[in-house]
Coordinates of N, CA and C in Angstrom, one line a residue:
M1 N 6.4 7.9 -4.1 CA 5.3 7.4 -5.0 C 4.0 7.3 -4.2
L2 N 3.1 6.7 -4.8 CA 1.8 6.6 -4.2 C 1.7 5.2 -3.4
S3 N 1.8 5.3 -2.1 CA 1.9 4.1 -1.3 C 1.0 4.1 -0.1
I4 N 0.0 3.3 -0.1 CA -0.8 3.1 1.1 C -0.8 1.7 1.5
T5 N -0.3 1.4 2.7 CA -0.1 0.0 3.1 C -1.5 -0.4 3.8
S6 N -1.5 -1.6 4.3 CA -2.7 -2.1 4.9 C -3.0 -1.4 6.2
K7 N -2.0 -0.7 6.8 CA -2.2 0.0 8.0 C -3.4 1.0 8.0
S8 N -3.4 1.8 6.9 CA -4.4 2.9 6.8 C -5.8 2.3 6.7
P9 N -6.1 1.4 5.8 CA -7.5 0.9 5.7 C -7.9 0.2 7.0
Y10 N -7.0 -0.5 7.7 CA -7.4 -1.1 8.9 C -7.7 0.0 10.0
A11 N -6.9 1.0 10.0 CA -7.1 2.0 11.0 C -8.4 2.8 10.7
V12 N -8.7 3.1 9.5 CA -9.9 3.8 9.1 C -11.1 2.9 9.5
K13 N -11.1 1.6 9.3 CA -12.2 0.7 9.7 C -12.4 0.8 11.2
A14 N -11.3 0.7 11.9 CA -11.4 0.7 13.4 C -11.9 2.1 13.9
L15 N -11.5 3.2 13.3 CA -11.9 4.5 13.7 C -13.4 4.7 13.4
V16 N -13.9 4.1 12.3 CA -15.3 4.1 11.9 C -16.1 3.4 13.0
E17 N -15.6 2.2 13.4 CA -16.2 1.4 14.4 C -16.3 2.2 15.7
L18 N -15.2 2.8 16.1 CA -15.1 3.7 17.3 C -16.2 4.8 17.2
G19 N -16.3 5.4 16.0 CA -17.3 6.4 15.8 C -18.7 5.9 15.9
L20 N -19.0 4.7 15.6 CA -20.3 4.1 15.7 C -20.7 4.0 17.2
H21 N -19.7 4.0 18.1 CA -20.0 3.9 19.5 C -20.4 5.2 20.1
G22 N -20.4 6.3 19.4 CA -20.9 7.5 19.8 C -19.9 8.4 20.6
G23 N -18.8 8.0 20.9 CA -17.8 8.9 21.5 C -17.9 9.1 23.0
G24 N -18.8 8.4 23.6 CA -18.9 8.5 25.1 C -17.9 7.8 25.8
D25 N -18.2 6.6 26.3 CA -17.2 5.8 27.0 C -16.2 5.2 26.1
P26 N -15.0 5.0 26.7 CA -13.9 4.3 25.9 C -14.3 3.0 25.4
V27 N -13.8 2.6 24.2 CA -14.1 1.3 23.7 C -12.8 0.5 23.7
S28 N -12.9 -0.8 24.1 CA -11.7 -1.6 24.2 C -11.2 -1.9 22.8
I29 N -9.9 -2.0 22.7 CA -9.3 -2.3 21.4 C -9.7 -3.8 21.0
A30 N -9.9 -4.7 22.0 CA -10.3 -6.0 21.6 C -11.6 -6.0 20.9
E31 N -12.6 -5.2 21.4 CA -13.9 -5.1 20.8 C -13.8 -4.6 19.4
L32 N -13.0 -3.5 19.2 CA -12.9 -2.9 17.9 C -12.3 -3.9 16.9
A33 N -11.2 -4.6 17.4 CA -10.6 -5.6 16.5 C -11.5 -6.7 16.2
R34 N -12.3 -7.2 17.1 CA -13.2 -8.3 16.9 C -14.3 -7.9 15.9
K35 N -14.8 -6.7 16.0 CA -15.9 -6.3 15.2 C -15.5 -6.0 13.7
R36 N -14.2 -5.6 13.6 CA -13.7 -5.3 12.2 C -12.7 -6.4 11.7
D37 N -12.6 -7.5 12.4 CA -11.7 -8.6 12.0 C -10.3 -8.1 11.7
I38 N -9.7 -7.4 12.7 CA -8.4 -6.9 12.7 C -7.6 -7.5 13.8
P39 N -6.4 -8.0 13.5 CA -5.5 -8.6 14.6 C -5.3 -7.5 15.7
V40 N -5.5 -7.9 16.9 CA -5.5 -7.0 18.1 C -4.1 -6.4 18.2
Q41 N -3.0 -7.1 18.1 CA -1.7 -6.5 18.2 C -1.4 -5.5 17.1
F42 N -1.9 -5.8 15.9 CA -1.7 -4.8 14.8 C -2.5 -3.5 15.1
L43 N -3.7 -3.7 15.6 CA -4.5 -2.5 15.9 C -3.9 -1.7 17.1
E44 N -3.3 -2.4 18.0 CA -2.7 -1.7 19.2 C -1.5 -0.8 18.6
Q45 N -0.8 -1.3 17.7 CA 0.3 -0.5 17.1 C -0.2 0.7 16.4
L46 N -1.3 0.5 15.6 CA -1.8 1.6 14.8 C -2.4 2.7 15.8
F47 N -3.2 2.2 16.8 CA -3.8 3.2 17.7 C -2.7 3.9 18.6
G48 N -1.6 3.2 18.8 CA -0.5 3.8 19.6 C 0.0 5.0 18.8
V49 N 0.2 4.9 17.5 CA 0.6 6.0 16.7 C -0.4 7.1 16.7
L50 N -1.7 6.8 16.5 CA -2.7 7.8 16.5 C -2.9 8.5 17.8
R51 N -2.7 7.7 18.9 CA -2.7 8.3 20.3 C -1.6 9.4 20.4
R52 N -0.4 9.0 20.0 CA 0.7 9.9 20.2 C 0.6 11.1 19.3
A53 N -0.2 11.0 18.2 CA -0.4 12.1 17.3 C -1.6 13.0 17.8
G54 N -2.2 12.6 18.9 CA -3.3 13.4 19.4 C -4.7 13.2 18.8
V55 N -4.8 12.1 18.0 CA -6.1 11.7 17.4 C -7.0 11.0 18.4
L56 N -6.3 10.1 19.2 CA -7.1 9.3 20.1 C -6.6 9.5 21.6
Q57 N -7.4 9.2 22.5 CA -7.1 9.2 23.9 C -7.2 7.7 24.4
S58 N -6.4 7.3 25.3 CA -6.6 6.0 25.9 C -6.8 6.1 27.3
Q59 N -7.6 5.1 27.9 CA -7.9 5.0 29.3 C -7.6 3.6 29.7
R60 N -6.8 3.5 30.8 CA -6.5 2.2 31.3 C -7.5 1.7 32.3
G61 N -7.5 0.4 32.6 CA -8.3 -0.1 33.6 C -9.5 -1.0 33.0
V62 N -10.3 -1.4 33.9 CA -11.4 -2.3 33.6 C -12.3 -1.7 32.5
K63 N -12.6 -0.4 32.7 CA -13.5 0.3 31.7 C -12.6 1.1 30.8
G64 N -11.4 0.6 30.5 CA -10.5 1.4 29.6 C -10.8 1.1 28.2
G65 N -10.0 1.8 27.4 CA -10.1 1.7 25.9 C -9.7 3.0 25.3
Y66 N -10.3 3.2 24.1 CA -9.9 4.4 23.3 C -11.2 5.2 23.0
R67 N -11.0 6.5 22.9 CA -12.0 7.4 22.4 C -11.3 8.5 21.6
F68 N -12.0 9.2 20.8 CA -11.4 10.3 20.0 C -11.0 11.4 20.9
A69 N -9.8 11.9 20.6 CA -9.3 13.1 21.2 C -9.5 14.3 20.3
K70 N -9.7 14.0 19.0 CA -9.9 15.0 18.0 C -11.3 14.7 17.4
D71 N -12.1 15.7 17.1 CA -13.4 15.6 16.6 C -13.4 14.8 15.2
P72 N -14.1 13.7 15.1 CA -14.1 12.9 13.9 C -14.5 13.7 12.7
A73 N -15.2 14.8 12.9 CA -15.7 15.6 11.8 C -14.5 16.5 11.2
E74 N -13.4 16.5 12.0 CA -12.2 17.3 11.6 C -11.1 16.4 11.2
L75 N -11.3 15.1 11.4 CA -10.2 14.1 11.1 C -10.4 13.5 9.7
T76 N -9.5 13.9 8.8 CA -9.7 13.4 7.4 C -9.0 12.0 7.2
V77 N -9.4 11.3 6.2 CA -8.8 10.0 5.9 C -7.3 10.3 5.5
L78 N -7.1 11.4 4.8 CA -5.7 11.7 4.4 C -4.8 11.9 5.6
E79 N -5.3 12.5 6.7 CA -4.5 12.7 7.9 C -4.1 11.3 8.5
V80 N -5.1 10.4 8.5 CA -4.8 9.1 9.1 C -3.8 8.4 8.2
V81 N -3.9 8.4 6.9 CA -3.0 7.8 5.9 C -1.6 8.4 6.1
E82 N -1.5 9.7 6.2 CA -0.1 10.3 6.3 C 0.5 10.0 7.7
L83 N -0.3 9.9 8.7 CA 0.3 9.6 10.1 C 0.8 8.1 10.1
L84 N 0.1 7.2 9.4 CA 0.6 5.8 9.4 C 1.5 5.4 8.3
D85 N 1.3 6.0 7.1 CA 2.1 5.6 6.0 C 3.1 6.7 5.5
G86 N 3.1 7.8 6.1 CA 4.0 8.9 5.6 C 3.4 9.7 4.5
P87 N 4.1 10.8 4.1 CA 3.5 11.7 3.1 C 3.1 10.9 1.8
L88 N 1.9 11.2 1.4 CA 1.4 10.5 0.2 C 1.9 11.1 -1.1
G89 N 2.6 10.3 -1.8 CA 3.1 10.8 -3.1 C 4.2 11.8 -3.1
A90 N 5.0 11.8 -2.2 CA 6.0 12.8 -2.0 C 7.0 12.9 -3.2
D91 N 7.3 11.8 -3.8 CA 8.3 11.8 -4.9 C 7.6 11.6 -6.3
A92 N 6.3 11.7 -6.4 CA 5.6 11.4 -7.7 C 5.8 12.6 -8.7
D93 N 5.9 12.2 -9.9 CA 6.0 13.2 -11.0 C 5.2 12.7 -12.2
G94 N 5.0 13.6 -13.1 CA 4.2 13.3 -14.3 C 2.8 12.8 -14.0
V95 N 2.4 11.8 -14.7 CA 1.1 11.2 -14.6 C 0.8 10.7 -13.2
F96 N 1.9 10.3 -12.5 CA 1.8 9.8 -11.1 C 1.5 10.9 -10.2
A97 N 2.0 12.1 -10.4 CA 1.7 13.3 -9.6 C 0.2 13.6 -9.8
E98 N -0.3 13.5 -11.0 CA -1.7 13.7 -11.2 C -2.6 12.7 -10.4
A99 N -2.2 11.5 -10.4 CA -2.9 10.4 -9.7 C -2.8 10.7 -8.2
V100 N -1.7 11.1 -7.7 CA -1.5 11.5 -6.3 C -2.4 12.7 -5.9
A101 N -2.5 13.7 -6.8 CA -3.3 14.8 -6.5 C -4.8 14.4 -6.4
A102 N -5.2 13.6 -7.3 CA -6.6 13.1 -7.3 C -6.9 12.3 -6.0
T103 N -6.0 11.5 -5.7 CA -6.2 10.7 -4.5 C -6.2 11.5 -3.2
R104 N -5.3 12.5 -3.2 CA -5.2 13.4 -2.0 C -6.5 14.2 -1.9
T105 N -7.1 14.6 -3.0 CA -8.3 15.4 -3.0 C -9.5 14.5 -2.4
V106 N -9.6 13.3 -2.8 CA -10.6 12.4 -2.3 C -10.4 12.2 -0.8
L107 N -9.2 11.8 -0.4 CA -8.9 11.5 1.0 C -9.0 12.7 1.9
E108 N -8.6 13.8 1.4 CA -8.6 15.0 2.2 C -10.1 15.5 2.3
G109 N -10.9 15.2 1.4 CA -12.3 15.6 1.4 C -13.2 14.7 2.1
T110 N -12.7 13.6 2.7 CA -13.5 12.7 3.4 C -13.1 12.6 4.9
T111 N -14.0 12.8 5.8 CA -13.8 12.7 7.2 C -14.2 11.4 7.8
I112 N -13.7 11.1 8.9 CA -14.1 9.9 9.6 C -15.6 10.0 10.0
A113 N -16.1 11.2 10.4 CA -17.5 11.3 10.7 C -18.4 11.1 9.5
E114 N -17.9 11.4 8.3 CA -18.7 11.1 7.1 C -18.8 9.6 6.8
L115 N -17.7 9.0 7.1 CA -17.7 7.5 6.9 C -18.6 6.8 7.9
V116 N -18.6 7.3 9.1 CA -19.5 6.8 10.1 C -21.0 7.0 9.7
A117 N -21.3 8.2 9.3 CA -22.6 8.5 8.8 C -23.0 7.6 7.6
D118 N -22.1 7.4 6.7 CA -22.4 6.6 5.5 C -22.7 5.2 6.0
E119 N -21.9 4.7 6.9 CA -22.2 3.3 7.4 C -23.5 3.2 8.1
Q120 N -23.8 4.2 8.9 CA -25.1 4.2 9.6 C -26.2 4.2 8.6
R121 N -26.1 5.0 7.6 CA -27.1 5.2 6.6 C -27.3 3.8 5.8
D122 N -26.2 3.3 5.5 CA -26.2 2.0 4.7 C -26.8 0.9 5.6
A123 N -26.5 0.9 6.8 CA -27.1 -0.2 7.7 C -28.6 0.0 7.8
G124 N -29.1 1.2 7.8 CA -30.5 1.5 7.9 C -31.2 1.1 6.6
V125 N -30.5 1.3 5.4 CA -31.1 1.0 4.1 C -31.2 -0.5 4.0
S126 N -30.2 -1.3 4.5 CA -30.3 -2.7 4.3 C -31.2 -3.4 5.2
M127 N -31.7 -2.7 6.2 CA -32.6 -3.3 7.1 C -34.1 -3.1 6.7
Y128 N -34.9 -4.1 6.7 CA -36.3 -4.0 6.3 C -37.1 -4.9 7.2
Y129 N -38.3 -4.6 7.3 CA -39.2 -5.3 8.2 C -40.4 -5.8 7.5
I130 N -40.8 -7.0 7.8 CA -42.0 -7.6 7.1 C -43.2 -7.7 8.2

């Protein structure tokens, strides 16, 4: 059926935060978790899955953390969802299959880089000076 757990939205939030850092130096998981209000241990589990899937790279040490191993412009939200929650709508039929198809279209057509750009744009719009 159509099942997206809390794993995927949390991971997408953290990936967007990672993207906001520009992709240079690794970003600590503690910083990402703090900025997006995600439990650190939970985010560690999610990023472990994404690292093993080749989406992220990790670096140990004082200046350690995570960075993208895959270009965020090529990483779709659907890919993140299916890595963390399994195939979306595998057993759906009838009207539910239609709902899954619509959901897949939206998630497959949205990249992490687009979400980062949206957030940057929205942050600029909400800022004004007197």
